[in-house]
PDB file of C-alpha atoms in Angstrom:
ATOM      1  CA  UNK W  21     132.031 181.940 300.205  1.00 41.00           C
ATOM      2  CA  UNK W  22     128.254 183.671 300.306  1.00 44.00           C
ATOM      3  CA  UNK W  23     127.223 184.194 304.090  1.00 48.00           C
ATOM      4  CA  UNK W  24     123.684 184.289 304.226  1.00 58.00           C
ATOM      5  CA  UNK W  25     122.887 187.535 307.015  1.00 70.00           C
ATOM      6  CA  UNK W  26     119.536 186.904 308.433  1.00 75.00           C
ATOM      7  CA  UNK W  27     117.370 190.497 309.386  1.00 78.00           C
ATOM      8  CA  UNK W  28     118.090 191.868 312.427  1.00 83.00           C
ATOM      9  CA  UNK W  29     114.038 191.862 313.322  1.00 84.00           C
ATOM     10  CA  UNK W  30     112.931 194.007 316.184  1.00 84.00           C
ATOM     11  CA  UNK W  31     110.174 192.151 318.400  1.00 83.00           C
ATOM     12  CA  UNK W  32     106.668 194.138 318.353  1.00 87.00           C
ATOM     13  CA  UNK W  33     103.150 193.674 319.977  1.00 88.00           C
ATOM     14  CA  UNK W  34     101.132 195.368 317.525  1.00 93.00           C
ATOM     15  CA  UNK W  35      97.484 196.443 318.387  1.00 95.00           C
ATOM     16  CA  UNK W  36      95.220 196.040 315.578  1.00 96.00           C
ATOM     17  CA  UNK W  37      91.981 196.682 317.200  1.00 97.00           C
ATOM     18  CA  UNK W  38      89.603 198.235 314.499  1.00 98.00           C
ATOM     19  CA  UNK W  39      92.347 198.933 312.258  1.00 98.00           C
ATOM     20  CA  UNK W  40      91.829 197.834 308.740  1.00 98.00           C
ATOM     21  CA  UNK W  41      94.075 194.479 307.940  1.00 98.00           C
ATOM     22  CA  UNK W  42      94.173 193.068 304.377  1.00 98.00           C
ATOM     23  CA  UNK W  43      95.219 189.162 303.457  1.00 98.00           C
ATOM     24  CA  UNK W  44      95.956 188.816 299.685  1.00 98.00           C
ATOM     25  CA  UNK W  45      94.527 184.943 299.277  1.00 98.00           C
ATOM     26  CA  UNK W  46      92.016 182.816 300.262  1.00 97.00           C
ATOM     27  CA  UNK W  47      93.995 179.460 301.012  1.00 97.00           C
ATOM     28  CA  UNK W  48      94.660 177.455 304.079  1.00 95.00           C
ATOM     29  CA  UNK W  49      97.951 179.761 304.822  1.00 94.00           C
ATOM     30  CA  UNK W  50      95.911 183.239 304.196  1.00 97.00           C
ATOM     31  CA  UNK W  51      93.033 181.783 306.871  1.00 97.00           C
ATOM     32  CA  UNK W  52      95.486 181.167 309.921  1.00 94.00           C
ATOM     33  CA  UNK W  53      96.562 184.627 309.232  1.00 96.00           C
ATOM     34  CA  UNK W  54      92.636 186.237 308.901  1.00 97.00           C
ATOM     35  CA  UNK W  55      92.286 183.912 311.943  1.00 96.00           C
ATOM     36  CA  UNK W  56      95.077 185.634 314.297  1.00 94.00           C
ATOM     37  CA  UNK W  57      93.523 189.044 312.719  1.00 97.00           C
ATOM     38  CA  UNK W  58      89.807 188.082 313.760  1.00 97.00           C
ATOM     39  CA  UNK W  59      90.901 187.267 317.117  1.00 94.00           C
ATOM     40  CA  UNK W  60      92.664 190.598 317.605  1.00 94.00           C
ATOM     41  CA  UNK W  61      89.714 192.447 316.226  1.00 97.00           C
ATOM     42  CA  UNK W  62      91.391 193.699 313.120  1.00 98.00           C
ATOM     43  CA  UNK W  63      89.283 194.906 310.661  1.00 98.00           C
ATOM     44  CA  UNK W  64      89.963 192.003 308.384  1.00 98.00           C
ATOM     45  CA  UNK W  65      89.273 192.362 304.912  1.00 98.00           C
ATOM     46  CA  UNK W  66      90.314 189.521 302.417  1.00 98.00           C
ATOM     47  CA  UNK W  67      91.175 189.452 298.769  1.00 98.00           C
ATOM     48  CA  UNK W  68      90.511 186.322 297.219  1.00 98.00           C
ATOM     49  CA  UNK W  69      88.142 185.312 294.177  1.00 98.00           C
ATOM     50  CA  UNK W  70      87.826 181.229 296.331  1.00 96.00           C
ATOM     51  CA  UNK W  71      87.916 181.053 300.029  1.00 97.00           C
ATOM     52  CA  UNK W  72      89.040 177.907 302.092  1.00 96.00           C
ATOM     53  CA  UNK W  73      86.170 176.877 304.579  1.00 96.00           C
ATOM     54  CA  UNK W  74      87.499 177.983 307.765  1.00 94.00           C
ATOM     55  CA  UNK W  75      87.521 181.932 305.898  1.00 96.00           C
ATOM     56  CA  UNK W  76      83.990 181.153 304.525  1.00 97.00           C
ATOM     57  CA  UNK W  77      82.562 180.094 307.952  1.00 97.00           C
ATOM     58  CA  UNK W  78      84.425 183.417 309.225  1.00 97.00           C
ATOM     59  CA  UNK W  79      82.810 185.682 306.167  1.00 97.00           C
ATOM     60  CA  UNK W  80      79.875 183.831 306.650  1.00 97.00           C
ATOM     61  CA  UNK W  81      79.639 184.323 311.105  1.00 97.00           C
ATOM     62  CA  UNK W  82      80.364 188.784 309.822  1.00 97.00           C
ATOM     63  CA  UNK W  83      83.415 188.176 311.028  1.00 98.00           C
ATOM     64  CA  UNK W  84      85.488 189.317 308.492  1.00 98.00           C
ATOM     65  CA  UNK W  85      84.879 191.182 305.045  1.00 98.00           C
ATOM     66  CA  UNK W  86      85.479 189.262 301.496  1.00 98.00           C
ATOM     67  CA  UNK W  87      86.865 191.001 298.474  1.00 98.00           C
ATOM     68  CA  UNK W  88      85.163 187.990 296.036  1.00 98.00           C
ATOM     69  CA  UNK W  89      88.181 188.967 293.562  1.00 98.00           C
ATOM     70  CA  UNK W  90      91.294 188.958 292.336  1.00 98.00           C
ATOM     71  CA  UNK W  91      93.920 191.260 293.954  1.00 98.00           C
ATOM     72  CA  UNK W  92      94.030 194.815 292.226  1.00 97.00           C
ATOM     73  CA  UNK W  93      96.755 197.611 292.741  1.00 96.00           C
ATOM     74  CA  UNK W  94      94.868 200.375 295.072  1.00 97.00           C
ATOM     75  CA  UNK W  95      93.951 197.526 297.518  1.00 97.00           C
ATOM     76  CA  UNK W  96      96.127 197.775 300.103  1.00 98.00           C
ATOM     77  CA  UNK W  97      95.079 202.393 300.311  1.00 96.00           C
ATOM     78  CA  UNK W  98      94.473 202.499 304.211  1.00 96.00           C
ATOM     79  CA  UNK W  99      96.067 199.295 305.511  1.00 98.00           C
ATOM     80  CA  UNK W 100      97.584 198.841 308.813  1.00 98.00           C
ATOM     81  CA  UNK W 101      99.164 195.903 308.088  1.00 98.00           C
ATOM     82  CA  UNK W 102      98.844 193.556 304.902  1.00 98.00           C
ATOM     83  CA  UNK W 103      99.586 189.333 304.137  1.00 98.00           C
ATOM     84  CA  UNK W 104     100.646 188.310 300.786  1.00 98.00           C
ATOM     85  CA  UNK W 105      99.094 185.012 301.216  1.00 97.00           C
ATOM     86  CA  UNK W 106      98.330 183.539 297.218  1.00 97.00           C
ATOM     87  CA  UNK W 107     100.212 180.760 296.044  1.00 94.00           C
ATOM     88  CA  UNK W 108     101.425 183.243 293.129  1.00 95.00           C
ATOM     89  CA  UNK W 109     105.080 184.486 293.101  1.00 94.00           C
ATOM     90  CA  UNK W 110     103.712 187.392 291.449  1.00 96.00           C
ATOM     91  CA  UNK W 111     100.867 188.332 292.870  1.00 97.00           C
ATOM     92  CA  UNK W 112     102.191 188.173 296.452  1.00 97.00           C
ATOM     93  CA  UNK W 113     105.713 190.177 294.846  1.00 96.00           C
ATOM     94  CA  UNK W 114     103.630 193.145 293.496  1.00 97.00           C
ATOM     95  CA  UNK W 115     101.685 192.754 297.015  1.00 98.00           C
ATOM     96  CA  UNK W 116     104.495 193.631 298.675  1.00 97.00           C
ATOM     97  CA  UNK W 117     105.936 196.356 296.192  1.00 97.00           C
ATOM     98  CA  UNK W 118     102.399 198.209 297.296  1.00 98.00           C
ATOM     99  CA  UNK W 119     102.092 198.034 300.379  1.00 98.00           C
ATOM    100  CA  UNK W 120     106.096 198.865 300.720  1.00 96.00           C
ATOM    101  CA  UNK W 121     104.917 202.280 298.667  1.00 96.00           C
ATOM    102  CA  UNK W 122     102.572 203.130 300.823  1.00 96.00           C
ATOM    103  CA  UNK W 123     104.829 202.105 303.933  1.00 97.00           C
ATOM    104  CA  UNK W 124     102.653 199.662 305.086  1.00 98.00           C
ATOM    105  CA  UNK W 125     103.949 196.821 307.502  1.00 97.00           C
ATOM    106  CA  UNK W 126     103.980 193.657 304.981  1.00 97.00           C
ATOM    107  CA  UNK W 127     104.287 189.610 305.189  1.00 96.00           C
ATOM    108  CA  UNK W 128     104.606 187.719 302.483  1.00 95.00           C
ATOM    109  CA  UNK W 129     103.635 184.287 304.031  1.00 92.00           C
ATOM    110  CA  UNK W 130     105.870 182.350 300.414  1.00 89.00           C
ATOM    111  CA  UNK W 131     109.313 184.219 301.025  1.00 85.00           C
ATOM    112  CA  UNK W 132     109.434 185.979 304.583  1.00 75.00           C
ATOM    113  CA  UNK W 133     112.696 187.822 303.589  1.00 82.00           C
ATOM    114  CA  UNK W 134     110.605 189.659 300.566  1.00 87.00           C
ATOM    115  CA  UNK W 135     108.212 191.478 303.194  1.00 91.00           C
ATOM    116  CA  UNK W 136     109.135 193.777 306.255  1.00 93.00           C
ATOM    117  CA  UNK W 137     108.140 191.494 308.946  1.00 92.00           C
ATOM    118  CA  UNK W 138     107.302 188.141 309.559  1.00 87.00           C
ATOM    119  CA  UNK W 139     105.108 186.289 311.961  1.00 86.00           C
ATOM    120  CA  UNK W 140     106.759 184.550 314.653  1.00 84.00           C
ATOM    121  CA  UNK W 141     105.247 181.051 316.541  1.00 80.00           C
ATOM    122  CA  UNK W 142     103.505 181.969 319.468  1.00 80.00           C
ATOM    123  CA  UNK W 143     101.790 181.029 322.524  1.00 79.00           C
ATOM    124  CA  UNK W 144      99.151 182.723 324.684  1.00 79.00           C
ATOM    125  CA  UNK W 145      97.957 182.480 328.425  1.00 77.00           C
ATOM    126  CA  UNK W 146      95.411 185.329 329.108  1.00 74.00           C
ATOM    127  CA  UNK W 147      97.016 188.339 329.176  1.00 78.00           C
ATOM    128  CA  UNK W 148     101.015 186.388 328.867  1.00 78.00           C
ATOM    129  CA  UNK W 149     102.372 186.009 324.908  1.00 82.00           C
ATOM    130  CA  UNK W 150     105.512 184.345 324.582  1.00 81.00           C
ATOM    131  CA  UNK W 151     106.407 184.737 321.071  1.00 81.00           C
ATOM    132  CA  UNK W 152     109.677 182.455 319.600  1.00 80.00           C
ATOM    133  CA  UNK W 153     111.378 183.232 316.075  1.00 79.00           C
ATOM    134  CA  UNK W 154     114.732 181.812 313.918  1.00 78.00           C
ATOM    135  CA  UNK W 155     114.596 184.837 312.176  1.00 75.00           C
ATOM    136  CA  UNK W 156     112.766 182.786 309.011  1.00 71.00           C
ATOM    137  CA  UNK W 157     115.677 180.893 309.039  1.00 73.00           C
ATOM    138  CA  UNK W 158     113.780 177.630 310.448  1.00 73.00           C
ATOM    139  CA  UNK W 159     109.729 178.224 310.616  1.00 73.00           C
ATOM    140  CA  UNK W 160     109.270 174.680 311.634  1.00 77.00           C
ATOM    141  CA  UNK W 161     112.102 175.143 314.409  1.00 82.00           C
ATOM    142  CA  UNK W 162     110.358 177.932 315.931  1.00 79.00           C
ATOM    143  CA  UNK W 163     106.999 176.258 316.280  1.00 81.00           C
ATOM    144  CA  UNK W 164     108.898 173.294 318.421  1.00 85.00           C
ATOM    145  CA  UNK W 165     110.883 175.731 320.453  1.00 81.00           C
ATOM    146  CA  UNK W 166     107.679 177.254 320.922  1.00 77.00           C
ATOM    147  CA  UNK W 167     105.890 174.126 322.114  1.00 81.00           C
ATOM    148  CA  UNK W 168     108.717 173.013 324.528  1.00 82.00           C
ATOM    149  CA  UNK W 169     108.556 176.582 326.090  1.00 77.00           C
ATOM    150  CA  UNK W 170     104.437 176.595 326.316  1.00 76.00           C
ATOM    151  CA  UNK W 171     105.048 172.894 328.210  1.00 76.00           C
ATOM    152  CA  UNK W 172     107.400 174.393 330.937  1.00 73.00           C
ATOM    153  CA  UNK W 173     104.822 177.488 331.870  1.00 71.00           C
ATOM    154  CA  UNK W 174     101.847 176.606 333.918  1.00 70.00           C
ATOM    155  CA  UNK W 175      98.373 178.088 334.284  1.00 76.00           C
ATOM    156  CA  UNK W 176      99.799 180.080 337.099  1.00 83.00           C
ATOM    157  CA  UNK W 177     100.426 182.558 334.699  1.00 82.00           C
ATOM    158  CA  UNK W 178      97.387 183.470 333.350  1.00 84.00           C
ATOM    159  CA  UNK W 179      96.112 184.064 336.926  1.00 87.00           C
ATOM    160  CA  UNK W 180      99.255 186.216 337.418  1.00 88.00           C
ATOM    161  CA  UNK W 181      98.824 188.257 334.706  1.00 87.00           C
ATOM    162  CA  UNK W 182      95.034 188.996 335.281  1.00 89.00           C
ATOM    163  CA  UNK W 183      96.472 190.263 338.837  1.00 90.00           C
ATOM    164  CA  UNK W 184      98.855 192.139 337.297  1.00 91.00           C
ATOM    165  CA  UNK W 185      96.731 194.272 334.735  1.00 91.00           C
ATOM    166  CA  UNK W 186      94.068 194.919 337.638  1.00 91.00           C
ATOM    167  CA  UNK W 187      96.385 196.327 339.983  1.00 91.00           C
ATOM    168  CA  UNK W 188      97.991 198.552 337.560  1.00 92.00           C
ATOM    169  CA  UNK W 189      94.476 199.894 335.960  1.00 91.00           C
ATOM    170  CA  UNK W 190      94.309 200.784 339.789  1.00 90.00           C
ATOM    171  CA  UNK W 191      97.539 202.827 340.345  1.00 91.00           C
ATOM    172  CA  UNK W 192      96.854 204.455 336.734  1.00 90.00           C
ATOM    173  CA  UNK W 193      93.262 205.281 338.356  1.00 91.00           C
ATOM    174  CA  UNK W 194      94.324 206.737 341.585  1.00 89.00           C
ATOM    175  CA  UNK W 195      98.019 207.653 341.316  1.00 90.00           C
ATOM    176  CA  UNK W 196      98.777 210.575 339.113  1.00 89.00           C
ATOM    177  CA  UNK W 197     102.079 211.634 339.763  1.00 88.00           C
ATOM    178  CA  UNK W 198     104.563 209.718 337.447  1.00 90.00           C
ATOM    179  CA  UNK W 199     107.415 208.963 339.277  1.00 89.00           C
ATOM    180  CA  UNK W 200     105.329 207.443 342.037  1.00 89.00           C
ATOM    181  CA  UNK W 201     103.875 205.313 339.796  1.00 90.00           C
ATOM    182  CA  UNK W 202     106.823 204.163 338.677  1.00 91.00           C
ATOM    183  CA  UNK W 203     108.117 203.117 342.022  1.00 90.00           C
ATOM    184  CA  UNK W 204     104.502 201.516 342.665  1.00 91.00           C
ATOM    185  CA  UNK W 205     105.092 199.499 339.117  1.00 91.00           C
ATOM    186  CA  UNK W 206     108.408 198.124 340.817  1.00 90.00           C
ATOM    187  CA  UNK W 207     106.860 196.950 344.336  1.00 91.00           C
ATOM    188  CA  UNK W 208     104.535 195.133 341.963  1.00 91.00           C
ATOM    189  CA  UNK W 209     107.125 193.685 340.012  1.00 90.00           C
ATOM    190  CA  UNK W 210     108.939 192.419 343.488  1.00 90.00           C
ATOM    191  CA  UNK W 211     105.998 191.089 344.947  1.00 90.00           C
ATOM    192  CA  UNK W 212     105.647 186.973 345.530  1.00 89.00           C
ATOM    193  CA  UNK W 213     102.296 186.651 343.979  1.00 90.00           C
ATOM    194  CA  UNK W 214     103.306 184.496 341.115  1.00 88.00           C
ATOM    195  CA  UNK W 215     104.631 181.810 344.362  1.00 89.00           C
ATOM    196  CA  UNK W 216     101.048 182.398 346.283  1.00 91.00           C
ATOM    197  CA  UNK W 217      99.580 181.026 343.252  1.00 89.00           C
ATOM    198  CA  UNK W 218     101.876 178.272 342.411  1.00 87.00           C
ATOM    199  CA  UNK W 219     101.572 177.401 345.400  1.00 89.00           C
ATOM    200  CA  UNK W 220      97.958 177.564 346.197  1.00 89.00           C
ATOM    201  CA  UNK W 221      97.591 180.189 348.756  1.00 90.00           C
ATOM    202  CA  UNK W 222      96.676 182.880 346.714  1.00 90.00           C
ATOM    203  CA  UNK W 223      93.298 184.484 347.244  1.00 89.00           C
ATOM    204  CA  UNK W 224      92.158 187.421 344.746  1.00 88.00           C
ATOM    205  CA  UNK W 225      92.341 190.923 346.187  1.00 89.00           C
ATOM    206  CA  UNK W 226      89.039 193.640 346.630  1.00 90.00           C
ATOM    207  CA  UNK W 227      89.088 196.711 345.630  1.00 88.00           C
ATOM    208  CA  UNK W 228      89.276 197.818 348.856  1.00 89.00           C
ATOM    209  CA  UNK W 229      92.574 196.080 349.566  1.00 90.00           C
ATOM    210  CA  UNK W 230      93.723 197.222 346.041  1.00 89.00           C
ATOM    211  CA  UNK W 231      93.189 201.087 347.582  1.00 88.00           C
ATOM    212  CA  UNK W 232      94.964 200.320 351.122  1.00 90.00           C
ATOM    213  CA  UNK W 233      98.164 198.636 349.290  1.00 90.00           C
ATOM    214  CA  UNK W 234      98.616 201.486 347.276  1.00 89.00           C
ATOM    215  CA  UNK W 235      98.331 203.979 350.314  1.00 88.00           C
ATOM    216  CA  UNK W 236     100.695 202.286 352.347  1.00 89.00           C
ATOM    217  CA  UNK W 237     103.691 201.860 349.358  1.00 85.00           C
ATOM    218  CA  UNK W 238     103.131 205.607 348.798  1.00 80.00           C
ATOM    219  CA  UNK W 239     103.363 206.275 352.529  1.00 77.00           C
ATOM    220  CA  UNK W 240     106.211 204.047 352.914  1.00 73.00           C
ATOM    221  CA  UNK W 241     108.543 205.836 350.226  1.00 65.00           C
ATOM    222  CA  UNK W 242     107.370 209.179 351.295  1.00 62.00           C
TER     223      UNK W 242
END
C-alpha cells in the first residue's frame, strides 16, 4: 500500500510591501491571488494576454501592472514571490521549474504539491490573521474550518491588537536596553486588556499614560 505523506509546511507571514510579485494568468483564480497581493502592496505585475474584470478594474484603478502577453521564460528575473495561475498544465509546470531556478517562493494555484508553498484560508481583524491549512490535502476543508474559527472571535480583537502594536511602538521608542524590553513585552502579554474590552470598560490610553506605565514596570523590576 502507497501512503500519501503530505509536506511538512512551515507557517510564514511574509511582507511583500514594494516587492515585485508576479501571477502567471489572468483568470478568476490568478485575480484573488493579484487581489491578496494588491492589498499587501506587492508590486503586482501580471502575465496574461486576457484579464478577468476584477484584474482589469485593478490594471485599470494603477493598481497593478499588466504583462498583455503570454508567459515567457526570463519573467519571473527579480520576483519575490510568483503564482502559476493559467489553466495550462504546462505553462504553470515550466512556471514553477523557473522560478524554482531562481529560488523564488512559488504557488502553483492547479497542483499545490508542484510549487514550494501554498496559500492557506485566512481571516483578518486589523492587525489579528488567523490563517487555517490541511496541508492541500482538503482546500475546501480549510476555508470551513476557517469560517467556524472567524465566527467564534469577536471584534474585541481588532481593538486589542491596535492596543497592542501602539504600546509596543512605545517601549521600542523609549526603552533601549533589550532585556528590559523583553520583560516589558511580557507585562503586556499578562495584562487584562483583551477582558476590559470584552467587557466594555476599556477606555484607550494617552501617550502620557503610555510613558508613566512603562516607568513604573521598569521601576518595579529594577
Amino acid at each position: 500500500m502507497v501512503i500519501n505523506m503530505l509536506p511538512h509546511y512551515i507557517p510564514l507571514m511574509l511582507n511583500c510591501t514594494g516587492r515585485r510579485c508576479v501571477v502567471v494568468g489572468g483568470g478568476e483564480v490568478a485575480a484573488r491571488k493579484a487581489a491578496a497581493l494588491i492589498a499587501a502592496s506587492a508590486d503586482t505585475i501580471v502575465i496574461s494576454p486576457s484579464l478577468a474584470p476584477h484584474l482589469m478594474a485593478c490594471y485599470e484603478k494603477g493598481q497593478m501592472k499588466w504583462n498583455n502577453r503570454n508567459y515567457r521564460e526570463g519573467d519571473l528575473k527579480g520576483a519575490y514571490l510568483v503564482y502559476a495561475a493559467t489553466d495550462k498544465e504546462e505553462v504553470n509546470a515550466a512556471v514553477v521549474k523557473e522560478a524554482e531556478g531562481w529560488g523564488i517562493p512559488v504557488n502553483d494555484t492547479s497542483d499545490g504539491m508542484r510549487g514550494t508553498f501554498i496559500t492557506p484560508a485566512s481571516f483578518r481583524r486589523g492587525g489579528l490573521i488567523v490563517a487555517v491549512s490541511t496541508s492541500g490535502a482538503g482546500p475546501l476543508v480549510s476555508r470551513k474550518l476557517c469560517r467556524e474559527v472567524d465566527a467564534a472571535f469577536g471584534d474585541h480583537y481588532e481593538a486589542y491588537i491596535d492596543f497592542l502594536s501602539r504600546v509596543r511602538g512605545q517601549i521600542k521608542d523609549r526603552v533601549h536596553d533589550a532585556e528590559r524590553r523583553k520583560s516589558l513585552y511580557r507585562s503586556l502579554a499578562e495584562m487584562d486588556i483583551l477582558a476590559q474590552i470584552r467587557e466594555g470598560c476599556f477606555r484607550p490610553w494617552s501617550d502620557d499614560e503610555l510613558a508613566s506605565w512603562i516607568e513604573a514596570e521598569q521601576e518595579e523590576r529594577e
